[in-house]
Short mmCIF file of C-alpha atoms in Angstrom, two decimals:
data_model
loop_
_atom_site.label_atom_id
_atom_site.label_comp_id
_atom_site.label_asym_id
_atom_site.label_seq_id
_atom_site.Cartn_x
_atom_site.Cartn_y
_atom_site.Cartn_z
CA UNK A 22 -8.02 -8.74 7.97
CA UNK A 23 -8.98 -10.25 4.88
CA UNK A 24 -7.51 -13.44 3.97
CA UNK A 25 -7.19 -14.36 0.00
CA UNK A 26 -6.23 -16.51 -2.33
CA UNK A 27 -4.24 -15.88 -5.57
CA UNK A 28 -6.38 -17.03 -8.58
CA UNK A 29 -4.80 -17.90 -12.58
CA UNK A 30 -1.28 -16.79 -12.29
CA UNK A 31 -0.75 -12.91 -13.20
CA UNK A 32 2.91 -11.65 -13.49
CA UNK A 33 3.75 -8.72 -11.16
CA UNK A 34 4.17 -6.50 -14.40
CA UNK A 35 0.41 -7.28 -15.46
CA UNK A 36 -0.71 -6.08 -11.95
CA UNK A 37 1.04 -2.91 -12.19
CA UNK A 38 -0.35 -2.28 -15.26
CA UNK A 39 -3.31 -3.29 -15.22
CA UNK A 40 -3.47 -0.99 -12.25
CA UNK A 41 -2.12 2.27 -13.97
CA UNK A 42 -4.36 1.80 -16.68
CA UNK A 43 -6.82 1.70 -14.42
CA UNK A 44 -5.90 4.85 -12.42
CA UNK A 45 -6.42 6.94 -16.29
CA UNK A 46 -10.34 5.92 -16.25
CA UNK A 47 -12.73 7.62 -14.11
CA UNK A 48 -14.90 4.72 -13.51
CA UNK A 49 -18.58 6.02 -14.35
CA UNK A 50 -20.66 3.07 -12.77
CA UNK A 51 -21.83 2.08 -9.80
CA UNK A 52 -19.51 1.61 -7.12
CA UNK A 53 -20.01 -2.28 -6.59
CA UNK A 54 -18.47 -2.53 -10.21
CA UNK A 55 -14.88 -3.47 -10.78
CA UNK A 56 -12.73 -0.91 -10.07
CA UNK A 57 -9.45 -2.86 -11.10
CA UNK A 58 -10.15 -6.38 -11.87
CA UNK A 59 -10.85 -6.08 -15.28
CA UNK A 60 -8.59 -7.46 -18.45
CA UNK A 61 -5.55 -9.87 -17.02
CA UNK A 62 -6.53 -8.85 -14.00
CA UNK A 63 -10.38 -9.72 -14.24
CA UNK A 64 -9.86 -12.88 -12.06
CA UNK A 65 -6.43 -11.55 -9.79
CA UNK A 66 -7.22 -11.65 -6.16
CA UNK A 67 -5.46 -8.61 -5.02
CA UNK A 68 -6.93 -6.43 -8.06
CA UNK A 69 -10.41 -7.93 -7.08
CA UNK A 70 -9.66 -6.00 -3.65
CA UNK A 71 -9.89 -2.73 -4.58
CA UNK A 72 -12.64 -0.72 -3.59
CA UNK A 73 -14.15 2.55 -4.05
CA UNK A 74 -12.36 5.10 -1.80
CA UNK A 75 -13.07 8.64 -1.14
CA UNK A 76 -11.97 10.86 -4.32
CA UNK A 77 -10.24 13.76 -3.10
CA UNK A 78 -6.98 13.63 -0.92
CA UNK A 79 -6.73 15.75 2.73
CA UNK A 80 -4.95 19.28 2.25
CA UNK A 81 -2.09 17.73 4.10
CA UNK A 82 1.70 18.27 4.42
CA UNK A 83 4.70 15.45 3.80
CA UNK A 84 7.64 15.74 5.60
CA UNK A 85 10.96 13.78 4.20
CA UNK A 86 14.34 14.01 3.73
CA UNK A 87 13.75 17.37 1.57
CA UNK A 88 11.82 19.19 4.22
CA UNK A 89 7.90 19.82 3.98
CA UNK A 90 5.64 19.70 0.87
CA UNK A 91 2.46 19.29 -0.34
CA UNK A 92 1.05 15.77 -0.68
CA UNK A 93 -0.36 16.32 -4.53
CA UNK A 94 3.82 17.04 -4.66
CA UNK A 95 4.12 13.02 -4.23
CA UNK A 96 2.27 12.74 -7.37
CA UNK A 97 3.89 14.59 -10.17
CA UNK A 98 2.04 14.00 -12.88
CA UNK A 99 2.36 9.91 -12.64
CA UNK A 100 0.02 7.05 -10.89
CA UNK A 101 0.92 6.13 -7.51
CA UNK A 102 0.49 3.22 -5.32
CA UNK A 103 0.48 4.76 -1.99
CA UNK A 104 0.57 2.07 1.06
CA UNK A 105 -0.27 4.32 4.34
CA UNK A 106 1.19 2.62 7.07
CA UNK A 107 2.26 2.90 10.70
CA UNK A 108 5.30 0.98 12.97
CA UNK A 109 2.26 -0.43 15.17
CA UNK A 110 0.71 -2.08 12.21
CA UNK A 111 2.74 -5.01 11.78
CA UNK A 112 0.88 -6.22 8.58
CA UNK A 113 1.95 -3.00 7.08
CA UNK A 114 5.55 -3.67 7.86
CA UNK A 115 5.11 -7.14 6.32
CA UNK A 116 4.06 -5.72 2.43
CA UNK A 117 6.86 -2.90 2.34
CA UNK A 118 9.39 -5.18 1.93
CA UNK A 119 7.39 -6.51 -1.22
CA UNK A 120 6.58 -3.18 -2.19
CA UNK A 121 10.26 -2.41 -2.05
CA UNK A 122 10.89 -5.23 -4.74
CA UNK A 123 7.96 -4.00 -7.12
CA UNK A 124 9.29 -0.44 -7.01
CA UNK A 125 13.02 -1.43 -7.99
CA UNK A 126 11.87 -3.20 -10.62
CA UNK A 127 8.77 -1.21 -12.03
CA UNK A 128 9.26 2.01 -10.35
CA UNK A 129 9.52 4.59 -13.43
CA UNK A 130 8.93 8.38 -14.55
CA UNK A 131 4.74 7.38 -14.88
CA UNK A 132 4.51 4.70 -12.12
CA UNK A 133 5.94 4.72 -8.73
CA UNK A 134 4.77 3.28 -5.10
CA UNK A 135 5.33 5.77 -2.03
CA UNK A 136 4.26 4.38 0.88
CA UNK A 137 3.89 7.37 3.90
CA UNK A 138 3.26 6.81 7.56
CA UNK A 139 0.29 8.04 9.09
CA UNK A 140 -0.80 7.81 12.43
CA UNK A 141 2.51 6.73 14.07
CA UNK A 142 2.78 7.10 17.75
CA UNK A 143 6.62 7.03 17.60
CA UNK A 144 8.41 10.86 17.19
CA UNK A 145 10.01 10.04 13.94
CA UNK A 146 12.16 12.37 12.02
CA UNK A 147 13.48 11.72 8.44
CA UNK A 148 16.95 10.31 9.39
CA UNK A 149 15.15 7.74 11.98
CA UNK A 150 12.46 6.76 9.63
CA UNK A 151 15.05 6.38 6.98
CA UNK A 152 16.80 3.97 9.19
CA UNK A 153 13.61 2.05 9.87
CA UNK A 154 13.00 1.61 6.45
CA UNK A 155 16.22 -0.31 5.98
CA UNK A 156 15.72 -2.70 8.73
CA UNK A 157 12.17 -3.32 7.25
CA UNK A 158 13.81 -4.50 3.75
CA UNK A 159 12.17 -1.22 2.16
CA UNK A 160 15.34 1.74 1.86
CA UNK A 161 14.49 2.17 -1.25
CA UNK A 162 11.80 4.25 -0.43
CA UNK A 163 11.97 7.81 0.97
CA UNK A 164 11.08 8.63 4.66
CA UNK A 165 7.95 10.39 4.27
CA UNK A 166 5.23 11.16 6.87
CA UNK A 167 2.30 12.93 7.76
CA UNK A 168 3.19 16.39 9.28
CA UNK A 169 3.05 16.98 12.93
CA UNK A 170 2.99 13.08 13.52
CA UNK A 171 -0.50 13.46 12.29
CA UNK A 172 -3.13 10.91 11.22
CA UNK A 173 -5.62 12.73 8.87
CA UNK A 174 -4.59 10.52 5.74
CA UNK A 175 -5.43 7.51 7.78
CA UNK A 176 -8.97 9.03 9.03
CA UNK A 177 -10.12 10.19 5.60
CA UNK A 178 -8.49 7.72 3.45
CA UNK A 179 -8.67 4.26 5.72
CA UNK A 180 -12.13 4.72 7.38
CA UNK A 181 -14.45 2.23 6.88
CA UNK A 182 -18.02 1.36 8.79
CA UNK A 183 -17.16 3.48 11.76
CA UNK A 184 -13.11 2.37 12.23
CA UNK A 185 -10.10 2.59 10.57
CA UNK A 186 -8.09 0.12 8.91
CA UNK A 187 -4.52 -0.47 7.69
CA UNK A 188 -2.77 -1.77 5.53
CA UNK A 189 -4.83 0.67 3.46
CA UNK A 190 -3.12 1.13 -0.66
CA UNK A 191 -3.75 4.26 -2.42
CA UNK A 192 -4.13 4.02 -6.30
CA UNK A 193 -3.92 7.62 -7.09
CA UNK A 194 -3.65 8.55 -10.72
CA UNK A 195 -2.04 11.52 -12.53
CA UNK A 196 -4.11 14.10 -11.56
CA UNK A 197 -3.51 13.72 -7.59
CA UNK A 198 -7.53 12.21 -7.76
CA UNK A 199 -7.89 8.71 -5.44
CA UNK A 200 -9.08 6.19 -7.74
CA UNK A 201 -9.57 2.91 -5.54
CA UNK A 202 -8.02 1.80 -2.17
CA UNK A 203 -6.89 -1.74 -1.38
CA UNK A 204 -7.39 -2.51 2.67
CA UNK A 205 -6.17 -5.61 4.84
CA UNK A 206 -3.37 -7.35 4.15
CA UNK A 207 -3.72 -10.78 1.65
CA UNK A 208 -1.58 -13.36 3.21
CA UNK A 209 -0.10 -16.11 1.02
CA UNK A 210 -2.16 -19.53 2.04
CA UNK A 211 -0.61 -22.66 1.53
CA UNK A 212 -2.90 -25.18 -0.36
CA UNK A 213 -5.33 -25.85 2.68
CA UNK A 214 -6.08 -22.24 2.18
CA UNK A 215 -4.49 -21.29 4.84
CA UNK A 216 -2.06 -17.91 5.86
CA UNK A 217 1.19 -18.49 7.20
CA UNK A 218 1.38 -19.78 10.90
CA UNK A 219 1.70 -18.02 13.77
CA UNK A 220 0.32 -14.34 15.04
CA UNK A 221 1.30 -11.15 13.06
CA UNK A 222 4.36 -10.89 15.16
CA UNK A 223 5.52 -14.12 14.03
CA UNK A 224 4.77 -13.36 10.23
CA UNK A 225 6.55 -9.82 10.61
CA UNK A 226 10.03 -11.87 12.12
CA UNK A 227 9.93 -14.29 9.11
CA UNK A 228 9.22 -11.26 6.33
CA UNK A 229 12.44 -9.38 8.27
CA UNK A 230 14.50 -12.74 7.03
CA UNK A 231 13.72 -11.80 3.36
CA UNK A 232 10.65 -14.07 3.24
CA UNK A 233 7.92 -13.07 1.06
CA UNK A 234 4.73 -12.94 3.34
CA UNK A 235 2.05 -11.19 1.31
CA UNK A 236 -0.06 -11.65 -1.89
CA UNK A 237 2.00 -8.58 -3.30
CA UNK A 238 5.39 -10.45 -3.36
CA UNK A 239 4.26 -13.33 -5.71
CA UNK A 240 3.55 -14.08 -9.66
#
């Protein structure tokens, strides 16, 4: 995972923003150029993460609390942040929690973040998940997951040079089209430059206490 460092201070609002104005342009460059990191958000660390990410999303079915849909469903004519995660992936447990702040604050008719677990090797249902997503700090998000307990979102979405990789965050824009993915998690690193201490165990335990862990829960 990729460890960074939070540049000039950008509020959470300018990140959001910055991002959903981003998701409304089809960049038309090459793909080394800035996908999000322009504006504010020109020198932001996290925005600076996000890469070019295959366009199109897999033909696959949700399941939640509402019974089976569509993905392209999830988006309803708005941008999306969509974290795909997974209970083994403890550095994906570590941002919901900070996702779950963003989206009670930001979370609106045009801009909302849905995380949905891919890949899990746990039989989940709706109600369990649900209950999961309280103990992780992050109820305020629906229980949705990749039909069948399946992991095509995480193959086609969070491959990179021959492996797979999550944390992996979806910026998907109004019309259901992948605009640029976010992968690893950015730690917070003290002044040293360094993440918080201990293994990703240790990091999960102290983000369960309502400490903010990640680069997403800060100015």
């Amino acid at each position: 995972m990729t460890k960074e460092r939070l540049g000039q201070p950008v509020s959470r609002r300018a990140i959001l923003a910055g991002a959903a104005a981003a998701a409304f342009v089809r960049p038309a460059f090459a793909t080394d150029a800035p996908l999000v990191a322009r504006g504010v958000l020109a020198d932001n660390k996290i925005a600076q993460a996000f890469e070019d990410a295959p366009h199109d999303l897999p033909d696959v079915a949700i399941v939640g609390p509402n019974g089976e849909q569509s993905i392209s469903d999830l988006v309803k004519g708005r941008t999306i942040l969509m974290p795909l995660w997974a209970e083994w992936c403890a550095p994906c447990m570590i941002e919901l929690s900070d996702f779950a702040r963003l989206q009670e604050v930001y979370g609106n008719a045009k801009f909302a973040i849905v995380p949905v677990m891919t890949g899990t090797t746990h039989k989940f249902t709706p109600p369990t998940l649900g209950d999961f997503l309280q103990k992780l700090h992050a109820g305020i998000f629906q229980p949705l997951m990749e039909a069948n307990h399946g992991n095509r979102l995480m193959r086609a979405l969070a491959s990179k040079d021959g492996h797979t990789e999550i944390p992996c965050n979806l910026l998907v824009g109004s019309d259901g089209r992948v605009v640029a993915r976010e992968m690893g998690i950015k730690f917070i690193e003290d002044k040293n430059g360094q993440p918080p201490p201990g293994n990703n165990i240790d990091r999960l335990n102290t983000a369960l206490s309502g400490n903010t862990q990640s680069l997403w829960g800060t100015p």
